[in-house]
mmCIF file of C-alpha atoms and ligand atoms in Angstrom:
data_model
loop_
_atom_site.group_PDB
_atom_site.id
_atom_site.type_symbol
_atom_site.label_atom_id
_atom_site.label_comp_id
_atom_site.label_asym_id
_atom_site.label_seq_id
_atom_site.Cartn_x
_atom_site.Cartn_y
_atom_site.Cartn_z
ATOM 1 C CA MET E 1 0.000 0.000 0.000
ATOM 2 C CA THR E 2 1.378 3.427 -0.846
ATOM 3 C CA GLY E 3 0.826 5.904 1.928
ATOM 4 C CA PRO E 4 1.178 9.673 1.714
ATOM 5 C CA ALA E 5 4.584 10.807 0.420
ATOM 6 C CA ARG E 6 6.992 11.075 3.319
ATOM 7 C CA PRO E 7 10.240 13.013 3.415
ATOM 8 C CA LEU E 8 13.276 11.076 2.226
ATOM 9 C CA VAL E 9 15.755 10.171 4.934
ATOM 10 C CA MET E 10 19.390 11.016 4.240
ATOM 11 C CA GLY E 11 21.705 9.226 6.654
ATOM 12 C CA ILE E 12 24.835 11.184 7.642
ATOM 13 C CA LEU E 13 28.194 9.492 7.170
ATOM 14 C CA ASN E 14 31.010 11.818 8.196
ATOM 15 C CA VAL E 15 34.354 10.261 7.353
ATOM 16 C CA THR E 16 36.195 12.907 9.335
ATOM 17 C CA PRO E 17 38.302 12.948 12.476
ATOM 18 C CA ASP E 18 36.605 16.118 13.760
ATOM 19 C CA SER E 19 32.878 16.459 12.997
ATOM 20 C CA PHE E 20 30.937 17.810 15.951
ATOM 21 C CA SER E 21 28.901 14.758 16.815
ATOM 22 C CA ASP E 22 30.367 11.736 15.054
ATOM 23 C CA GLY E 23 33.920 12.826 14.234
ATOM 24 C CA GLY E 24 36.389 9.941 14.307
ATOM 25 C CA ARG E 25 33.756 7.224 14.643
ATOM 26 C CA TRP E 26 33.859 6.036 11.037
ATOM 27 C CA ALA E 27 37.468 6.884 10.248
ATOM 28 C CA THR E 28 38.341 3.681 8.379
ATOM 29 C CA THR E 29 36.731 2.841 5.049
ATOM 30 C CA GLU E 30 35.515 -0.486 6.395
ATOM 31 C CA ASP E 31 33.793 1.047 9.434
ATOM 32 C CA ALA E 32 32.296 3.826 7.350
ATOM 33 C CA VAL E 33 30.860 1.456 4.728
ATOM 34 C CA ALA E 34 29.443 -0.813 7.431
ATOM 35 C CA HIS E 35 27.768 2.166 9.098
ATOM 36 C CA GLY E 36 26.341 3.324 5.750
ATOM 37 C CA LEU E 37 24.861 -0.122 5.142
ATOM 38 C CA ASP E 38 23.465 -0.184 8.689
ATOM 39 C CA MET E 39 21.697 3.119 8.059
ATOM 40 C CA VAL E 40 20.176 1.736 4.845
ATOM 41 C CA ALA E 41 19.003 -1.350 6.758
ATOM 42 C CA GLU E 42 17.335 1.020 9.251
ATOM 43 C CA GLY E 43 15.497 2.799 6.449
ATOM 44 C CA ALA E 44 17.776 5.498 5.021
ATOM 45 C CA ASP E 45 16.833 6.345 1.431
ATOM 46 C CA LEU E 46 20.248 7.809 0.709
ATOM 47 C CA VAL E 47 23.593 8.146 2.469
ATOM 48 C CA ASP E 48 25.495 11.444 2.551
ATOM 49 C CA VAL E 49 29.263 10.882 2.630
ATOM 50 C CA GLY E 50 31.386 13.825 3.767
ATOM 51 C CA GLY E 51 35.128 14.235 4.295
ATOM 52 C CA GLU E 52 35.237 17.818 5.553
ATOM 53 C CA SER E 53 33.969 18.814 8.979
ATOM 54 C CA THR E 54 31.879 21.982 8.875
ATOM 55 C CA ARG E 55 31.504 22.463 12.612
ATOM 56 C CA PRO E 56 32.026 26.110 13.629
ATOM 57 C CA GLY E 57 35.733 26.938 13.699
ATOM 58 C CA ALA E 58 36.849 23.859 11.710
ATOM 59 C CA GLU E 59 39.867 24.094 9.394
ATOM 60 C CA ARG E 60 39.571 22.633 5.878
ATOM 61 C CA PRO E 61 41.396 19.386 4.988
ATOM 62 C CA PRO E 62 43.697 19.475 1.930
ATOM 63 C CA LEU E 63 42.053 18.289 -1.308
ATOM 64 C CA GLY E 64 44.049 15.043 -1.436
ATOM 65 C CA GLU E 65 43.008 14.164 2.101
ATOM 66 C CA GLU E 66 39.327 14.810 1.377
ATOM 67 C CA LEU E 67 39.513 12.590 -1.728
ATOM 68 C CA ARG E 68 41.264 9.863 0.232
ATOM 69 C CA ARG E 69 38.573 9.889 2.941
ATOM 70 C CA VAL E 70 35.540 10.018 0.720
ATOM 71 C CA LEU E 71 36.107 8.139 -2.535
ATOM 72 C CA PRO E 72 36.512 4.544 -1.342
ATOM 73 C CA VAL E 73 33.403 4.892 0.813
ATOM 74 C CA VAL E 74 31.296 6.388 -1.978
ATOM 75 C CA ALA E 75 32.497 3.691 -4.394
ATOM 76 C CA ALA E 76 31.799 0.794 -2.032
ATOM 77 C CA LEU E 77 28.324 2.019 -1.081
ATOM 78 C CA ALA E 78 27.372 2.814 -4.677
ATOM 79 C CA ASP E 79 28.603 -0.652 -5.738
ATOM 80 C CA ALA E 80 26.357 -2.128 -3.053
ATOM 81 C CA GLY E 81 23.377 -0.372 -4.679
ATOM 82 C CA VAL E 82 23.069 2.464 -2.165
ATOM 83 C CA MET E 83 21.949 5.885 -3.380
ATOM 84 C CA VAL E 84 24.911 8.035 -2.367
ATOM 85 C CA SER E 85 25.295 11.748 -1.994
ATOM 86 C CA VAL E 86 28.691 13.404 -1.570
ATOM 87 C CA ASP E 87 28.926 16.285 0.891
ATOM 88 C CA THR E 88 31.633 18.507 -0.588
ATOM 89 C CA MET E 89 32.428 22.075 -1.582
ATOM 90 C CA ARG E 90 35.124 21.056 -4.078
ATOM 91 C CA ALA E 91 34.603 20.394 -7.796
ATOM 92 C CA GLU E 92 37.377 17.767 -7.899
ATOM 93 C CA VAL E 93 35.746 15.774 -5.108
ATOM 94 C CA ALA E 94 32.278 16.124 -6.627
ATOM 95 C CA GLU E 95 33.538 14.975 -10.025
ATOM 96 C CA ALA E 96 35.481 12.019 -8.652
ATOM 97 C CA ALA E 97 32.570 10.950 -6.437
ATOM 98 C CA VAL E 98 30.111 11.111 -9.312
ATOM 99 C CA GLY E 99 32.626 9.086 -11.329
ATOM 100 C CA VAL E 100 32.419 6.239 -8.802
ATOM 101 C CA GLY E 101 28.627 6.316 -8.497
ATOM 102 C CA ALA E 102 27.392 9.260 -6.369
ATOM 103 C CA ARG E 103 23.970 10.444 -7.542
ATOM 104 C CA PHE E 104 23.773 13.654 -5.497
ATOM 105 C CA VAL E 105 26.214 16.464 -4.807
ATOM 106 C CA ASN E 106 25.447 18.120 -1.477
ATOM 107 C CA ASP E 107 27.363 21.404 -1.469
ATOM 108 C CA VAL E 108 26.886 23.276 1.807
ATOM 109 C CA SER E 109 28.059 26.449 0.050
ATOM 110 C CA GLY E 110 25.625 26.020 -2.845
ATOM 111 C CA GLY E 111 28.505 26.450 -5.268
ATOM 112 C CA LEU E 112 29.826 29.650 -3.669
ATOM 113 C CA ALA E 113 33.051 28.123 -2.321
ATOM 114 C CA ASP E 114 33.964 26.598 -5.702
ATOM 115 C CA PRO E 115 31.735 27.685 -8.585
ATOM 116 C CA ARG E 116 33.129 24.859 -10.742
ATOM 117 C CA VAL E 117 30.894 22.493 -8.710
ATOM 118 C CA LEU E 118 27.956 23.848 -10.739
ATOM 119 C CA GLU E 119 29.642 22.838 -13.994
ATOM 120 C CA VAL E 120 30.361 19.337 -12.709
ATOM 121 C CA VAL E 121 26.730 18.898 -11.678
ATOM 122 C CA ALA E 122 25.375 20.342 -14.925
ATOM 123 C CA ARG E 123 27.585 18.030 -16.995
ATOM 124 C CA SER E 124 27.048 14.855 -15.030
ATOM 125 C CA GLY E 125 23.268 14.882 -14.680
ATOM 126 C CA VAL E 126 23.188 14.335 -10.903
ATOM 127 C CA THR E 127 21.013 16.251 -8.422
ATOM 128 C CA MET E 128 22.499 19.087 -6.396
ATOM 129 C CA VAL E 129 21.598 20.211 -2.894
ATOM 130 C CA ALA E 130 22.459 23.892 -2.414
ATOM 131 C CA MET E 131 22.551 24.981 1.206
ATOM 132 C CA HIS E 132 22.407 28.523 2.560
ATOM 133 C CA TRP E 133 25.971 29.523 3.465
ATOM 134 C CA ARG E 134 27.915 32.711 3.948
ATOM 135 C CA ALA E 135 31.502 31.752 4.804
ATOM 136 C CA HIS E 136 33.780 28.839 5.627
ATOM 137 C CA SER E 137 33.385 27.347 9.093
ATOM 138 C CA ALA E 138 36.436 29.033 10.597
ATOM 139 C CA ARG E 139 34.626 32.394 10.290
ATOM 140 C CA MET E 140 30.962 31.656 9.639
ATOM 141 C CA GLN E 141 29.580 32.833 12.976
ATOM 142 C CA ASP E 142 30.945 36.344 12.163
ATOM 143 C CA PHE E 143 28.310 36.420 9.428
ATOM 144 C CA ALA E 144 25.301 35.503 11.582
ATOM 145 C CA THR E 145 23.756 38.963 11.292
ATOM 146 C CA TYR E 146 20.405 39.528 9.664
ATOM 147 C CA ASP E 147 19.649 43.142 10.522
ATOM 148 C CA GLU E 148 17.894 44.169 7.330
ATOM 149 C CA GLU E 149 14.113 44.392 7.247
ATOM 150 C CA GLY E 150 12.593 40.918 6.950
ATOM 151 C CA GLY E 151 15.411 39.437 9.069
ATOM 152 C CA VAL E 152 16.804 35.958 8.596
ATOM 153 C CA VAL E 153 13.830 34.565 6.666
ATOM 154 C CA ASP E 154 13.944 37.225 3.943
ATOM 155 C CA ALA E 155 17.732 37.083 3.733
ATOM 156 C CA VAL E 156 17.955 33.287 3.455
ATOM 157 C CA THR E 157 15.093 33.194 0.946
ATOM 158 C CA ARG E 158 16.792 35.853 -1.180
ATOM 159 C CA GLU E 159 20.258 34.296 -0.964
ATOM 160 C CA LEU E 160 18.965 30.784 -1.771
ATOM 161 C CA ALA E 161 16.972 32.132 -4.717
ATOM 162 C CA ALA E 162 20.231 33.603 -6.015
ATOM 163 C CA ARG E 163 21.918 30.198 -5.740
ATOM 164 C CA ALA E 164 19.044 28.546 -7.628
ATOM 165 C CA GLU E 165 19.435 31.191 -10.354
ATOM 166 C CA ALA E 166 23.171 30.537 -10.575
ATOM 167 C CA MET E 167 22.467 26.812 -10.868
ATOM 168 C CA ALA E 168 19.926 27.366 -13.619
ATOM 169 C CA ALA E 169 22.370 29.640 -15.452
ATOM 170 C CA ALA E 170 24.998 26.888 -15.248
ATOM 171 C CA GLY E 171 22.562 24.470 -16.894
ATOM 172 C CA ILE E 172 21.204 22.559 -13.877
ATOM 173 C CA PRO E 173 17.467 22.000 -14.401
ATOM 174 C CA ALA E 174 14.982 22.752 -11.601
ATOM 175 C CA ALA E 175 14.148 19.041 -11.424
ATOM 176 C CA ARG E 176 17.713 18.419 -10.217
ATOM 177 C CA THR E 177 17.813 21.304 -7.715
ATOM 178 C CA VAL E 178 17.208 20.950 -3.970
ATOM 179 C CA LEU E 179 17.546 23.847 -1.497
ATOM 180 C CA ASP E 180 18.431 23.764 2.203
ATOM 181 C CA PRO E 181 18.140 26.567 4.812
ATOM 182 C CA GLY E 182 21.507 25.596 6.351
ATOM 183 C CA LEU E 183 20.556 25.364 10.017
ATOM 184 C CA GLY E 184 23.504 26.334 12.217
ATOM 185 C CA PHE E 185 25.560 27.823 9.383
ATOM 186 C CA ALA E 186 26.035 31.531 10.134
ATOM 187 C CA LYS E 187 22.908 31.324 12.293
ATOM 188 C CA ARG E 188 22.255 31.915 15.997
ATOM 189 C CA PRO E 189 19.769 29.558 17.699
ATOM 190 C CA HIS E 190 16.814 31.921 17.246
ATOM 191 C CA HIS E 191 17.596 32.266 13.522
ATOM 192 C CA ASN E 192 17.196 28.498 13.102
ATOM 193 C CA TRP E 193 13.811 28.521 14.829
ATOM 194 C CA GLU E 194 12.606 31.445 12.730
ATOM 195 C CA LEU E 195 13.588 29.574 9.568
ATOM 196 C CA LEU E 196 11.908 26.371 10.708
ATOM 197 C CA ARG E 197 8.707 28.270 11.503
ATOM 198 C CA SER E 198 8.759 29.907 8.067
ATOM 199 C CA LEU E 199 9.736 26.994 5.830
ATOM 200 C CA ASP E 200 6.711 27.726 3.654
ATOM 201 C CA ARG E 201 8.500 30.910 2.544
ATOM 202 C CA LEU E 202 11.389 28.798 1.244
ATOM 203 C CA SER E 203 9.026 26.215 -0.269
ATOM 204 C CA ALA E 204 7.413 29.045 -2.215
ATOM 205 C CA LEU E 205 10.641 29.314 -4.241
ATOM 206 C CA GLY E 206 9.353 26.157 -5.931
ATOM 207 C CA PHE E 207 12.178 23.703 -5.141
ATOM 208 C CA PRO E 208 12.264 20.653 -2.884
ATOM 209 C CA LEU E 209 13.717 21.383 0.565
ATOM 210 C CA LEU E 210 16.236 19.393 2.585
ATOM 211 C CA VAL E 211 16.517 20.165 6.317
ATOM 212 C CA GLY E 212 19.429 19.212 8.561
ATOM 213 C CA ALA E 213 18.644 19.752 12.238
ATOM 214 C CA SER E 214 20.036 16.515 13.655
ATOM 215 C CA ARG E 215 22.066 17.015 16.871
ATOM 216 C CA LYS E 216 22.698 20.669 16.067
ATOM 217 C CA SER E 217 23.583 23.124 18.774
ATOM 218 C CA PHE E 218 20.294 25.046 18.647
ATOM 219 C CA LEU E 219 18.668 21.872 20.031
ATOM 220 C CA GLY E 220 21.374 21.729 22.707
ATOM 221 C CA THR E 221 20.609 25.344 23.627
ATOM 222 C CA LEU E 222 16.864 24.648 23.757
ATOM 223 C CA LEU E 223 17.481 21.793 26.200
ATOM 224 C CA ALA E 224 20.179 23.523 28.288
ATOM 225 C CA ASP E 225 20.301 22.710 31.996
ATOM 226 C CA GLU E 226 19.528 25.262 34.684
ATOM 227 C CA ASP E 227 23.130 26.497 34.651
ATOM 228 C CA GLY E 228 22.841 27.184 30.942
ATOM 229 C CA ARG E 229 25.007 24.236 29.863
ATOM 230 C CA PRO E 230 23.786 22.957 26.474
ATOM 231 C CA ARG E 231 22.475 19.398 26.278
ATOM 232 C CA PRO E 232 25.375 17.218 24.931
ATOM 233 C CA THR E 233 25.203 16.284 21.231
ATOM 234 C CA GLY E 234 24.362 12.619 21.885
ATOM 235 C CA GLU E 235 21.335 13.544 24.013
ATOM 236 C CA ARG E 236 19.352 15.649 21.556
ATOM 237 C CA GLU E 237 17.624 12.842 19.666
ATOM 238 C CA HIS E 238 14.224 12.991 21.348
ATOM 239 C CA ALA E 239 13.899 16.675 20.548
ATOM 240 C CA HIS E 240 15.010 15.961 16.987
ATOM 241 C CA ALA E 241 12.410 13.217 16.568
ATOM 242 C CA ALA E 242 9.706 15.634 17.745
ATOM 243 C CA LEU E 243 10.893 18.164 15.188
ATOM 244 C CA VAL E 244 10.919 15.493 12.449
ATOM 245 C CA ALA E 245 7.263 14.690 13.127
ATOM 246 C CA LEU E 246 6.380 18.375 12.835
ATOM 247 C CA LEU E 247 8.454 18.836 9.666
ATOM 248 C CA ALA E 248 6.709 15.878 8.014
ATOM 249 C CA GLU E 249 3.572 18.028 7.966
ATOM 250 C CA ARG E 250 5.375 20.849 6.178
ATOM 251 C CA GLY E 251 6.021 18.865 3.022
ATOM 252 C CA VAL E 252 9.819 18.893 3.158
ATOM 253 C CA TRP E 253 11.524 16.702 0.548
ATOM 254 C CA GLY E 254 14.270 15.313 2.763
ATOM 255 C CA LEU E 255 15.784 15.177 6.234
ATOM 256 C CA ARG E 256 19.531 14.874 6.842
ATOM 257 C CA VAL E 257 19.897 12.841 10.044
ATOM 258 C CA HIS E 258 22.242 10.819 12.223
ATOM 259 C CA ASP E 259 19.679 8.515 13.821
ATOM 260 C CA VAL E 260 17.800 6.935 10.924
ATOM 261 C CA ARG E 261 15.672 4.641 13.056
ATOM 262 C CA ALA E 262 14.364 7.382 15.325
ATOM 263 C CA THR E 263 13.631 9.496 12.265
ATOM 264 C CA ARG E 264 11.734 6.738 10.473
ATOM 265 C CA ASP E 265 9.747 6.042 13.646
ATOM 266 C CA ALA E 266 8.783 9.714 13.945
ATOM 267 C CA LEU E 267 7.760 9.731 10.272
ATOM 268 C CA GLU E 268 5.571 6.648 10.809
ATOM 269 C CA VAL E 269 3.746 8.463 13.585
ATOM 270 C CA ALA E 270 3.304 11.581 11.462
ATOM 271 C CA ALA E 271 2.044 9.581 8.478
ATOM 272 C CA ARG E 272 -0.531 7.725 10.556
ATOM 273 C CA MET E 273 -1.790 10.989 12.038
ATOM 274 C CA GLN E 274 -2.120 12.514 8.576
ATOM 275 C CA GLU E 275 -4.073 9.492 7.330
ATOM 276 C CA ALA E 276 -6.598 9.885 10.131
ATOM 277 C CA ARG E 277 -7.620 13.364 8.992
HETATM 278 N N1 PMM Z 65 24.907 20.174 8.022
HETATM 279 C C1 PMM Z 65 26.161 19.726 8.181
HETATM 280 C C2 PMM Z 65 26.885 19.205 7.086
HETATM 281 N N2 PMM Z 65 26.334 19.134 5.867
HETATM 282 N N3 PMM Z 65 24.487 19.495 4.445
HETATM 283 C C3 PMM Z 65 23.245 19.943 4.261
HETATM 284 N N4 PMM Z 65 22.695 19.897 3.027
HETATM 285 N N5 PMM Z 65 22.501 20.467 5.277
HETATM 286 C C4 PMM Z 65 22.988 20.567 6.544
HETATM 287 O O1 PMM Z 65 22.272 21.084 7.421
HETATM 288 C C5 PMM Z 65 24.328 20.116 6.783
HETATM 289 C C6 PMM Z 65 25.054 19.570 5.678
HETATM 290 C C7 PMM Z 65 26.800 19.795 9.528
HETATM 291 O O2 PMM Z 65 26.353 18.755 10.335
HETATM 292 P P1 PMM Z 65 27.201 17.379 10.587
HETATM 293 O O3 PMM Z 65 28.552 17.772 11.099
HETATM 294 O O4 PMM Z 65 26.401 16.614 11.569
HETATM 295 O O5 PMM Z 65 27.329 16.638 9.284
#
């Protein structure tokens, strides 16, 4: 039986020593591939393989190191029949990953860090996720100001529309364009909540939306203890599952998550509630 369309679940596979919540856990190719397959077994529709940590303050790895981390994992998962996305801001990595079977390029800079990514995507026929981004992680929180009229929602809508236009100009059709508000990237906690409350404004741009809230610090801030200490990254999953259930009602295209099982469970609940209406 086909139920109502649910958001796709993108399982996060960070092959990095330093990502904020899972850095170092899947550092060998073997461990990373096994974790990717586990996420698929739990119900992930696609697996997002990344070799560069984008946590605030992170330094970039050299190109060769990023290729070395990512390519064997993308190749092995794609060979196993998994739909793979590569999380990269570099054209060389995108091109090599597509060459070994990646079907999505997830560029957190939406092609701003390396505009040649747009050409690679246009040429290769894969789908691109363009996230809202203002600067590399080492400096991004310096750009978390949205003082103009309309605040963060207007600014992110405008800046993402500009990325979609750049993609179209590079020859990427709308059917292969996904946008993402970029929660936590040059955003203070309240900016993330404002964006989540106003997702319909981004949807009105006419592209599918991917949302990545999993384990992010705005959830830690929400759940801070009475001394103001944020809830640790590994203890934010219940709040995330609640958010997933609410997002399912907003018609988002995809959710980028660490805990696939909890996400699928939350989506089951949301789907059953929608059916009952
Ligand atoms: N967040 C991170 C990395 N890549 N990609 C997209 N499209 N959207 C996101 O929100 C996003 C991303 C940082 O989180 P991680 O360190 O847990 O991967």
